[in-house]
Coordinates of C-alpha atoms (C1' of nucleotides) in Angstrom, one line a residue:
Chain A
M1 CA 89.7 -0.8 -2.8
R2 CA 88.6 1.6 -5.5
R3 CA 84.9 2.2 -5.8
H4 CA 85.0 1.8 -9.6
S5 CA 86.6 -1.5 -10.1
R6 CA 83.7 -4.1 -10.1
H7 CA 84.4 -7.6 -8.8
R8 CA 82.2 -10.6 -9.0
E9 CA 79.6 -9.9 -6.3
E10 CA 79.8 -6.2 -6.6
L11 CA 77.3 -4.4 -8.8
A12 CA 77.2 -0.7 -9.5
P13 CA 76.0 0.7 -6.1
R14 CA 73.0 2.4 -7.8
A15 CA 71.8 -0.7 -9.7
E16 CA 72.6 -2.9 -6.8
Q17 CA 70.4 -0.9 -4.5
K18 CA 67.5 -0.9 -7.0
Q19 CA 67.8 -4.7 -7.3
Q20 CA 67.7 -5.0 -3.5
T21 CA 64.5 -2.9 -3.3
R22 CA 62.9 -5.0 -6.0
Q23 CA 63.7 -8.2 -4.2
A24 CA 62.4 -6.7 -1.0
L25 CA 59.1 -6.0 -2.7
L26 CA 58.9 -9.6 -3.9
D27 CA 59.8 -10.9 -0.4
A28 CA 57.3 -8.7 1.3
A29 CA 54.5 -9.8 -1.1
L30 CA 55.4 -13.4 -0.5
R31 CA 55.4 -12.8 3.3
L32 CA 52.0 -11.0 3.1
V33 CA 50.2 -13.6 1.0
A34 CA 50.5 -16.0 3.9
D35 CA 47.4 -14.2 5.3
N36 CA 45.5 -12.6 2.5
S37 CA 45.1 -14.1 -0.9
F38 CA 47.1 -12.4 -3.6
D39 CA 44.3 -10.4 -5.1
G40 CA 43.3 -9.2 -1.7
L41 CA 46.8 -7.8 -1.3
S42 CA 47.2 -4.1 -2.0
L43 CA 50.2 -2.3 -3.5
R44 CA 50.2 0.0 -0.5
E45 CA 50.5 -2.9 1.9
V46 CA 53.5 -4.2 0.1
T47 CA 55.3 -0.9 -0.1
R48 CA 54.5 -0.2 3.6
E49 CA 56.0 -3.6 4.5
V50 CA 59.2 -2.6 2.6
G51 CA 59.2 0.9 4.0
I52 CA 59.0 2.9 0.8
V53 CA 56.3 5.2 -0.4
P54 CA 53.5 3.6 -2.6
T55 CA 54.5 5.5 -5.7
A56 CA 58.1 4.1 -5.7
F57 CA 56.5 0.7 -6.5
Y58 CA 56.2 1.7 -10.1
R59 CA 60.0 2.1 -10.4
H60 CA 60.1 -1.7 -10.2
F61 CA 56.8 -3.2 -11.5
Q62 CA 54.1 -2.0 -13.7
S63 CA 51.4 -3.5 -11.5
M64 CA 50.8 -6.0 -8.8
E65 CA 49.9 -8.5 -11.5
E66 CA 53.4 -8.2 -12.9
L67 CA 54.9 -8.8 -9.5
G68 CA 52.7 -11.9 -9.0
L69 CA 53.9 -13.4 -12.3
V70 CA 57.5 -12.9 -11.2
L71 CA 56.7 -14.7 -7.9
V72 CA 55.3 -17.6 -9.9
D73 CA 58.4 -17.7 -11.9
E74 CA 60.7 -17.6 -8.8
S75 CA 58.6 -20.4 -7.2
F76 CA 59.0 -22.8 -10.2
R77 CA 62.6 -21.9 -10.8
T78 CA 63.6 -23.2 -7.4
L79 CA 61.4 -26.2 -7.8
R80 CA 62.8 -27.1 -11.2
R81 CA 66.3 -26.8 -9.8
M82 CA 65.4 -29.5 -7.2
M83 CA 63.8 -31.8 -9.7
R84 CA 66.7 -31.5 -12.1
A85 CA 69.0 -32.6 -9.2
A86 CA 66.7 -35.5 -8.3
R87 CA 66.7 -36.6 -12.0
E88 CA 70.5 -36.4 -12.3
G89 CA 71.0 -38.4 -9.1
A90 CA 70.2 -41.5 -11.2
L91 CA 67.9 -44.2 -9.8
P92 CA 69.1 -46.3 -6.9
H93 CA 66.3 -48.8 -7.8
E94 CA 65.4 -49.6 -4.2
Q95 CA 64.3 -46.7 -1.8
L96 CA 63.7 -44.5 -4.9
V97 CA 60.1 -43.8 -3.8
K98 CA 61.0 -43.2 -0.2
R99 CA 63.9 -40.9 -1.0
S100 CA 61.9 -38.9 -3.6
V101 CA 59.0 -38.3 -1.3
E102 CA 61.2 -37.3 1.6
T103 CA 63.2 -34.9 -0.5
F104 CA 60.1 -33.3 -2.0
V105 CA 58.3 -32.9 1.3
G106 CA 61.4 -31.5 2.9
Y107 CA 61.7 -29.0 0.0
V108 CA 58.1 -27.9 0.5
Q109 CA 58.7 -27.4 4.2
A110 CA 61.8 -25.4 3.4
H111 CA 60.0 -23.2 0.9
R112 CA 56.6 -23.0 2.6
P113 CA 55.7 -19.5 1.5
Y114 CA 56.3 -20.2 -2.2
F115 CA 54.2 -23.4 -2.1
Q116 CA 51.5 -21.6 -0.1
F117 CA 51.4 -19.0 -2.8
L118 CA 51.3 -21.5 -5.7
M119 CA 48.6 -23.7 -4.2
R120 CA 46.4 -20.7 -3.4
E121 CA 46.9 -18.8 -6.6
R122 CA 46.4 -21.9 -8.7
F123 CA 42.7 -21.1 -8.2
G124 CA 43.1 -17.5 -7.3
G125 CA 41.4 -14.4 -8.7
V126 CA 44.1 -13.3 -11.1
A127 CA 43.7 -15.1 -14.4
S128 CA 47.2 -14.6 -15.8
I129 CA 48.8 -15.9 -12.6
R130 CA 46.4 -18.9 -12.5
S131 CA 47.1 -19.9 -16.0
Q132 CA 50.8 -19.6 -15.7
I133 CA 50.8 -21.9 -12.6
R134 CA 48.7 -24.4 -14.4
S135 CA 50.8 -24.5 -17.5
E136 CA 53.9 -25.0 -15.3
I137 CA 52.2 -28.0 -13.6
R138 CA 51.2 -29.4 -17.0
L139 CA 54.8 -29.1 -18.2
F140 CA 55.8 -30.9 -15.0
V141 CA 53.5 -33.8 -15.6
S142 CA 54.7 -34.1 -19.2
E143 CA 58.4 -34.2 -18.1
L144 CA 57.6 -36.9 -15.6
A145 CA 55.8 -38.9 -18.3
T146 CA 58.9 -38.6 -20.5
D147 CA 61.0 -40.0 -17.7
F148 CA 58.7 -42.9 -17.3
A149 CA 58.9 -43.6 -21.0
R150 CA 62.5 -44.4 -20.6
F151 CA 61.9 -47.0 -17.9
P152 CA 62.2 -50.7 -18.9
G153 CA 58.6 -52.0 -18.9
A154 CA 57.2 -48.9 -20.4
D155 CA 57.5 -50.2 -24.0
G156 CA 53.8 -51.1 -24.4
W157 CA 52.6 -47.9 -22.8
S158 CA 50.7 -45.3 -25.0
N159 CA 51.6 -41.7 -24.6
E160 CA 48.2 -41.0 -23.0
D161 CA 48.7 -43.7 -20.4
L162 CA 52.1 -42.4 -19.5
Q163 CA 50.5 -38.9 -19.0
M164 CA 47.7 -40.6 -17.0
L165 CA 50.2 -42.3 -14.8
S166 CA 52.3 -39.2 -14.1
G167 CA 49.1 -37.1 -13.6
L168 CA 48.1 -39.5 -10.9
I169 CA 51.5 -39.3 -9.2
V170 CA 51.7 -35.5 -9.4
G171 CA 48.1 -35.4 -8.1
A172 CA 49.2 -37.4 -5.1
M173 CA 52.2 -35.2 -4.5
I174 CA 50.0 -32.1 -4.7
S175 CA 47.7 -33.7 -2.1
A176 CA 50.7 -34.3 0.1
T177 CA 51.8 -30.6 -0.4
E178 CA 48.3 -29.5 0.7
Q179 CA 48.6 -31.6 3.9
V180 CA 52.1 -30.3 4.7
L181 CA 50.9 -26.7 4.4
E182 CA 47.9 -27.5 6.7
L183 CA 50.4 -28.5 9.4
P184 CA 51.8 -25.8 11.7
P185 CA 55.1 -24.4 10.2
R186 CA 57.7 -26.5 12.0
A187 CA 55.6 -29.6 12.6
D188 CA 56.6 -33.2 12.0
A189 CA 55.6 -34.3 8.5
D190 CA 56.3 -38.0 8.9
D191 CA 52.6 -39.0 8.7
V192 CA 52.2 -37.1 5.4
I193 CA 55.4 -38.6 4.0
R194 CA 54.4 -42.2 5.0
I195 CA 51.0 -41.9 3.4
A196 CA 52.3 -40.3 0.2
E197 CA 55.0 -43.0 0.0
K198 CA 52.4 -45.7 0.3
Q199 CA 50.3 -44.1 -2.4
L200 CA 53.2 -44.0 -4.8
R201 CA 54.1 -47.6 -4.0
L202 CA 50.5 -48.7 -4.6
I203 CA 50.5 -47.0 -8.0
I204 CA 53.9 -48.6 -8.9
L205 CA 52.5 -51.9 -7.8
A206 CA 49.8 -51.7 -10.5
T207 CA 52.0 -50.8 -13.4
P208 CA 53.2 -54.3 -14.4
H209 CA 49.6 -55.4 -14.6
W210 CA 48.4 -52.5 -16.7
K211 CA 47.7 -53.4 -20.4
S212 CA 48.1 -50.2 -22.3
Q213 CA 45.9 -50.5 -25.3
P214 CA 43.9 -47.9 -27.4
S215 CA 40.7 -48.3 -25.5
R216 CA 39.9 -52.0 -24.8
P217 CA 38.5 -52.5 -21.3
Q218 CA 40.5 -54.5 -18.8
A219 CA 39.4 -57.8 -17.2
E220 CA 42.3 -57.9 -14.8
D221 CA 40.6 -57.4 -11.5
A222 CA 41.6 -60.3 -9.3
S223 CA 39.5 -60.2 -6.1
Chain B
M1 CA -8.6 -19.2 -1.9
R2 CA -8.3 -17.5 1.4
R3 CA -4.9 -15.8 2.1
H4 CA -4.6 -17.2 5.6
S5 CA -4.9 -21.0 4.9
R6 CA -1.4 -22.2 4.3
H7 CA -0.9 -25.1 2.1
R8 CA 2.3 -27.0 1.3
E9 CA 4.3 -24.7 -0.9
E10 CA 2.7 -21.6 0.4
L11 CA 4.6 -19.7 3.1
A12 CA 3.4 -16.6 4.8
P13 CA 3.9 -13.9 2.0
R14 CA 6.2 -11.8 4.2
A15 CA 8.5 -14.7 5.2
E16 CA 8.4 -16.2 1.8
Q17 CA 9.7 -13.0 0.2
K18 CA 12.4 -12.6 2.8
Q19 CA 13.5 -16.2 2.0
Q20 CA 13.5 -15.3 -1.7
T21 CA 15.8 -12.3 -1.2
R22 CA 18.1 -14.4 0.9
Q23 CA 18.4 -17.0 -1.8
A24 CA 18.9 -14.3 -4.4
L25 CA 21.9 -13.0 -2.4
L26 CA 23.4 -16.5 -2.3
D27 CA 22.8 -17.0 -6.0
A28 CA 24.3 -13.6 -6.8
A29 CA 27.4 -14.3 -4.8
L30 CA 27.8 -17.6 -6.4
R31 CA 27.4 -16.0 -9.8
L32 CA 29.9 -13.3 -9.0
V33 CA 32.7 -15.5 -7.6
A34 CA 33.1 -17.0 -11.1
D35 CA 35.2 -13.9 -11.8
N36 CA 36.6 -12.6 -8.5
S37 CA 37.7 -14.8 -5.7
F38 CA 35.3 -14.7 -2.7
D39 CA 37.3 -12.4 -0.5
G40 CA 37.7 -10.0 -3.4
L41 CA 33.9 -9.9 -3.6
S42 CA 32.3 -6.9 -1.9
L43 CA 29.0 -6.8 0.0
R44 CA 28.0 -3.9 -2.3
E45 CA 28.6 -5.9 -5.4
V46 CA 26.3 -8.7 -4.2
T47 CA 23.5 -6.3 -3.2
R48 CA 23.8 -4.4 -6.5
E49 CA 23.5 -7.7 -8.4
V50 CA 20.3 -8.5 -6.5
G51 CA 19.0 -5.0 -6.8
I52 CA 18.7 -4.0 -3.2
V53 CA 20.4 -1.4 -1.1
P54 CA 23.7 -2.4 0.6
T55 CA 22.3 -2.0 4.1
A56 CA 19.5 -4.5 3.4
F57 CA 22.2 -7.2 3.3
Y58 CA 22.2 -7.2 7.1
R59 CA 18.6 -8.3 7.3
H60 CA 19.8 -11.7 6.0
F61 CA 23.5 -12.2 7.0
Q62 CA 25.7 -10.7 9.6
S63 CA 28.6 -10.5 7.2
M64 CA 30.0 -11.8 3.9
E65 CA 31.8 -14.5 5.8
E66 CA 28.5 -15.9 7.1
L67 CA 27.1 -15.9 3.6
G68 CA 30.2 -17.8 2.4
L69 CA 29.8 -20.5 5.0
V70 CA 26.2 -21.0 3.9
L71 CA 27.5 -21.4 0.3
V72 CA 29.9 -24.1 1.4
D73 CA 27.1 -25.8 3.2
E74 CA 24.8 -25.6 0.1
S75 CA 27.6 -27.0 -2.1
F76 CA 28.3 -30.0 0.0
R77 CA 24.6 -30.7 0.7
T78 CA 23.9 -31.2 -3.0
L79 CA 27.1 -33.3 -3.4
R80 CA 26.3 -35.5 -0.4
R81 CA 22.8 -36.1 -1.9
M82 CA 24.5 -37.4 -5.1
M83 CA 27.0 -39.6 -3.3
R84 CA 24.2 -41.1 -1.1
A85 CA 22.3 -42.0 -4.3
A86 CA 25.4 -43.5 -5.8
R87 CA 26.0 -45.6 -2.7
E88 CA 22.4 -46.8 -2.5
G89 CA 22.5 -47.9 -6.2
A90 CA 24.4 -51.0 -5.1
L91 CA 27.5 -52.1 -7.1
P92 CA 26.9 -53.6 -10.5
H93 CA 30.5 -55.1 -10.2
E94 CA 31.3 -54.4 -13.8
Q95 CA 31.2 -50.9 -15.2
L96 CA 31.2 -49.6 -11.6
V97 CA 34.2 -47.3 -12.2
K98 CA 33.0 -46.1 -15.5
R99 CA 29.6 -45.2 -14.3
S100 CA 30.9 -43.6 -11.1
V101 CA 33.3 -41.3 -13.0
E102 CA 30.7 -40.4 -15.6
T103 CA 28.1 -39.6 -12.9
F104 CA 30.5 -37.5 -10.9
V105 CA 31.9 -35.5 -13.8
G106 CA 28.4 -34.9 -15.1
Y107 CA 27.4 -33.6 -11.7
V108 CA 30.4 -31.3 -11.6
Q109 CA 29.4 -29.9 -15.0
A110 CA 25.8 -29.4 -13.9
H111 CA 26.9 -27.6 -10.8
R112 CA 29.9 -25.7 -12.1
P113 CA 29.6 -22.6 -10.0
Y114 CA 29.4 -24.5 -6.8
F115 CA 32.5 -26.6 -7.6
Q116 CA 34.4 -23.5 -8.9
F117 CA 33.6 -21.9 -5.6
L118 CA 34.7 -24.9 -3.5
M119 CA 38.0 -25.5 -5.5
R120 CA 38.9 -21.8 -5.3
E121 CA 38.0 -21.2 -1.6
R122 CA 39.7 -24.4 -0.5
F123 CA 42.8 -22.2 -0.6
G124 CA 41.1 -18.9 -0.4
G125 CA 41.7 -16.0 1.9
V126 CA 38.9 -16.6 4.4
A127 CA 40.1 -19.0 7.1
S128 CA 36.8 -20.2 8.3
I129 CA 35.5 -21.1 4.8
R130 CA 38.8 -22.7 4.0
S131 CA 38.7 -25.0 7.0
Q132 CA 35.1 -25.9 6.6
I133 CA 35.7 -27.1 3.0
R134 CA 38.7 -29.1 4.1
S135 CA 36.9 -30.8 6.9
E136 CA 34.1 -31.7 4.6
I137 CA 36.6 -33.3 2.2
R138 CA 38.3 -35.1 5.0
L139 CA 34.9 -36.5 6.0
F140 CA 34.3 -37.5 2.5
V141 CA 37.6 -39.5 2.4
S142 CA 36.7 -41.2 5.6
E143 CA 33.3 -42.3 4.4
L144 CA 34.8 -43.7 1.2
A145 CA 37.3 -45.6 3.3
T146 CA 34.5 -47.1 5.4
D147 CA 32.8 -48.2 2.2
F148 CA 36.0 -49.9 1.1
A149 CA 36.3 -51.7 4.4
R150 CA 33.1 -53.6 3.6
F151 CA 34.5 -54.9 0.3
P152 CA 35.6 -58.5 0.1
G153 CA 39.3 -58.5 0.0
A154 CA 39.6 -55.6 2.4
D155 CA 40.0 -57.9 5.4
G156 CA 43.8 -57.5 5.8
W157 CA 43.8 -53.8 5.3
S158 CA 44.7 -51.5 8.1
N159 CA 42.6 -48.4 8.8
E160 CA 45.5 -46.2 7.7
D161 CA 45.8 -48.0 4.4
L162 CA 42.1 -47.7 3.7
Q163 CA 42.4 -44.0 4.3
M164 CA 45.5 -43.9 2.1
L165 CA 43.6 -45.6 -0.7
S166 CA 40.5 -43.4 -0.6
G167 CA 42.7 -40.3 -0.3
L168 CA 44.4 -41.3 -3.5
I169 CA 41.1 -41.8 -5.2
V170 CA 39.5 -38.6 -4.0
G171 CA 42.7 -36.8 -5.0
A172 CA 42.3 -38.2 -8.6
M173 CA 38.7 -37.1 -8.6
I174 CA 39.7 -33.6 -7.4
S175 CA 42.3 -33.4 -10.2
A176 CA 39.5 -34.4 -12.7
T177 CA 37.3 -31.7 -11.2
E178 CA 40.0 -29.1 -11.8
Q179 CA 40.3 -30.2 -15.4
V180 CA 36.6 -30.1 -16.0
L181 CA 36.5 -26.5 -14.6
E182 CA 39.4 -25.5 -16.9
L183 CA 37.3 -26.5 -19.9
P184 CA 34.8 -24.0 -21.4
P185 CA 31.4 -24.3 -19.7
R186 CA 29.6 -26.6 -22.2
A187 CA 32.7 -28.4 -23.6
D188 CA 32.9 -32.1 -24.0
A189 CA 34.5 -33.8 -21.0
D190 CA 35.2 -37.2 -22.5
D191 CA 38.9 -36.9 -22.3
V192 CA 38.9 -36.0 -18.7
I193 CA 36.4 -38.8 -18.0
R194 CA 38.6 -41.4 -19.8
I195 CA 41.8 -40.4 -18.0
A196 CA 40.1 -40.3 -14.6
E197 CA 38.6 -43.7 -15.3
K198 CA 42.0 -45.1 -16.2
Q199 CA 43.5 -43.7 -13.1
L200 CA 40.9 -45.4 -10.9
R201 CA 41.2 -48.7 -12.8
L202 CA 45.0 -48.5 -12.3
I203 CA 44.6 -48.0 -8.6
I204 CA 42.1 -50.9 -8.3
L205 CA 44.5 -53.1 -10.3
A206 CA 47.0 -52.6 -7.5
T207 CA 44.8 -53.4 -4.5
P208 CA 44.9 -57.3 -4.7
H209 CA 48.7 -57.1 -4.6
W210 CA 49.0 -54.7 -1.7
K211 CA 50.1 -56.2 1.6
S212 CA 48.7 -54.0 4.3
Q213 CA 51.0 -54.4 7.2
P214 CA 52.1 -52.1 10.0
S215 CA 55.2 -50.7 8.3
R216 CA 57.2 -53.6 6.7
P217 CA 58.5 -52.5 3.2
Q218 CA 57.1 -54.3 0.1
A219 CA 59.2 -56.4 -2.3
E220 CA 56.4 -56.9 -4.7
D221 CA 57.7 -55.0 -7.8
A222 CA 57.5 -57.4 -10.7
S223 CA 59.2 -55.7 -13.7
Chain C
dT1 C1' -16.1 -6.3 8.5
dG2 C1' -13.4 -2.1 10.3
dT3 C1' -10.0 0.2 13.0
dA4 C1' -5.8 1.0 15.5
dC5 C1' -1.3 -0.6 16.3
dA6 C1' 3.0 -3.6 15.7
dT7 C1' 6.4 -5.6 12.8
dC8 C1' 10.3 -5.4 9.9
dA9 C1' 12.3 -5.8 4.8
dG10 C1' 14.1 -2.5 2.4
dT11 C1' 15.5 2.8 2.0
dG12 C1' 18.8 6.6 1.4
dA13 C1' 22.0 9.9 3.4
dA14 C1' 26.1 10.1 5.6
dC15 C1' 30.7 8.8 7.7
dG16 C1' 35.5 7.8 7.6
dC17 C1' 38.9 4.8 5.4
dG18 C1' 42.3 2.6 2.3
dC19 C1' 42.8 2.1 -2.3
dG20 C1' 45.6 2.9 -7.2
dT21 C1' 47.4 6.4 -9.7
dT22 C1' 49.0 11.4 -11.3
dC23 C1' 52.3 14.7 -10.7
dA24 C1' 56.1 17.8 -9.8
dC25 C1' 59.8 17.3 -6.7
dT26 C1' 64.5 16.2 -4.3
dG27 C1' 68.9 14.9 -3.8
dA28 C1' 72.4 11.3 -3.9
dT29 C1' 74.9 8.7 -7.5
dG30 C1' 77.2 8.7 -11.9
dT31 C1' 79.4 10.8 -16.0
dA32 C1' 81.9 14.1 -19.2
dC33 C1' 85.3 17.1 -19.7
Chain D
dT1 C1' 91.6 16.4 -9.2
dG2 C1' 87.5 19.7 -9.8
dT3 C1' 83.4 21.3 -11.9
dA4 C1' 79.1 21.2 -14.3
dC5 C1' 75.4 18.5 -15.8
dA6 C1' 72.4 14.1 -16.3
dT7 C1' 70.1 10.3 -14.3
dC8 C1' 66.6 8.3 -11.6
dA9 C1' 65.1 5.8 -7.0
dG10 C1' 62.4 7.4 -3.8
dT11 C1' 59.2 11.5 -2.0
dG12 C1' 54.8 13.6 -0.6
dA13 C1' 50.6 16.0 -1.7
dA14 C1' 46.5 15.3 -4.0
dC15 C1' 42.6 13.1 -6.6
dG16 C1' 38.5 10.5 -7.1
dC17 C1' 36.5 6.0 -6.0
dG18 C1' 34.2 2.0 -3.8
dC19 C1' 34.2 0.1 0.4
dG20 C1' 31.6 -1.5 5.2
dT21 C1' 28.8 0.2 8.5
dT22 C1' 25.7 3.7 11.3
dC23 C1' 21.3 5.6 11.6
dA24 C1' 16.6 7.3 11.4
dC25 C1' 13.1 6.4 8.1
dT26 C1' 9.1 4.4 5.3
dG27 C1' 5.3 1.9 4.1
dA28 C1' 3.4 -2.6 3.1
dT29 C1' 2.1 -6.8 5.6
dG30 C1' 0.3 -8.9 9.7
dT31 C1' -2.4 -9.0 14.2
dA32 C1' -5.6 -7.8 18.0
dC33 C1' -9.9 -6.5 19.2

DNA sequence: TGTACATCAGTGAACGCGCGTTCACTGATGTAC
DNA sequence: TGTACATCAGTGAACGCGCGTTCACTGATGTAC
């Protein structure tokens, strides 16, 4: 096989190796932020982990901040891929909640370092990273609200109320994520799944009784 | 007035001044973590802010970690005081949700730096601080669950379901706290309050319809 | 009240360390002819 | 195919800096008699 004919997976050796080093830097940073927080992580630590000299870092990123932003992007790219798949899978009306929660929690467990990074840096010391994570989450909530708008029974719901509802659900899933990450790496997450599932079912139970109106108070409480 | 007779507010001058410096260190640290995260905050920065020499720090704390743990304690002490007051104020059945949310959000705004610190360090780089914050939140959820257990209508609820319910509510309040802290310091929080209030009302709306049973699935969905 | 001594919060010099960043470099890979 | 030159990922020495921590100290406050 001639060295110059490039097939699918085969990049120019030079460019390919550079790409590999770049990815190695990203992977090393992700591995290392399991302990330190991101802004306590030094450029030298990352290059040491990869096995290159500190100055070589600048061949790939302008700064640690730039690397961090790429990590945020990587994290959400994989998450978005999953959510898209979940959405396309249509709604099997029953078991929807159970399946969704199980899928999501399984995904968190399989991508632990990414979620650890996102949860931590959501409040972290680097402003640009923080705000990028938050805007991704906000986008997420909006997309879920749009999905709900298409449900039968959502006719009377105001936009704000749809956002309120999906905000509540995303909040519950974020809580579940926190709890999964608190568990030891390979632990059984059944308790977390069961609780999160109940929370979603409880929320859904309320929706038929909600009167979405500009701002009139409800007198619905039954007990 | 003789210097040696000690009245209420009057400590021995020596001890009083030491206490003042200690508090100044805590205040300075709290002020400074608005920018950096706590584990990016140096001992020297804190002492510089107070106006003492770095080595004097050790007259008051063994390490920055110890200072951080005291900050966690201070934060929750003030929060607990508020919650106790709210609990003692009995329940005026109507407007309870509205008043609770308004009180809580107002409290967050009035103690912004403490909550900023708690939210950030909940996922921060210092393990002992992280776990102390989490255990305080867990305690909080449990106490709320105990309160719910005393409500009429909570007879049929299992312990797990009460915890699930209060977990959902605390989660919603944590989301609201995040949103308040995202606003500029003196901004109007009415939108956040209104959304959080709706979320709590939605949750409460569901409770009469919830059948708390070991693990039998629900067939309650009405739409 | 006056004197001699003890306490201890804060001082200031000094240390060794890891940091981010600069710079001129090396040598393997890639390209032109 | 062979040669001469260009590219550029990674090197390694060097820099100035802020860090946490040590140590012996100072001098005002407090205490014993």
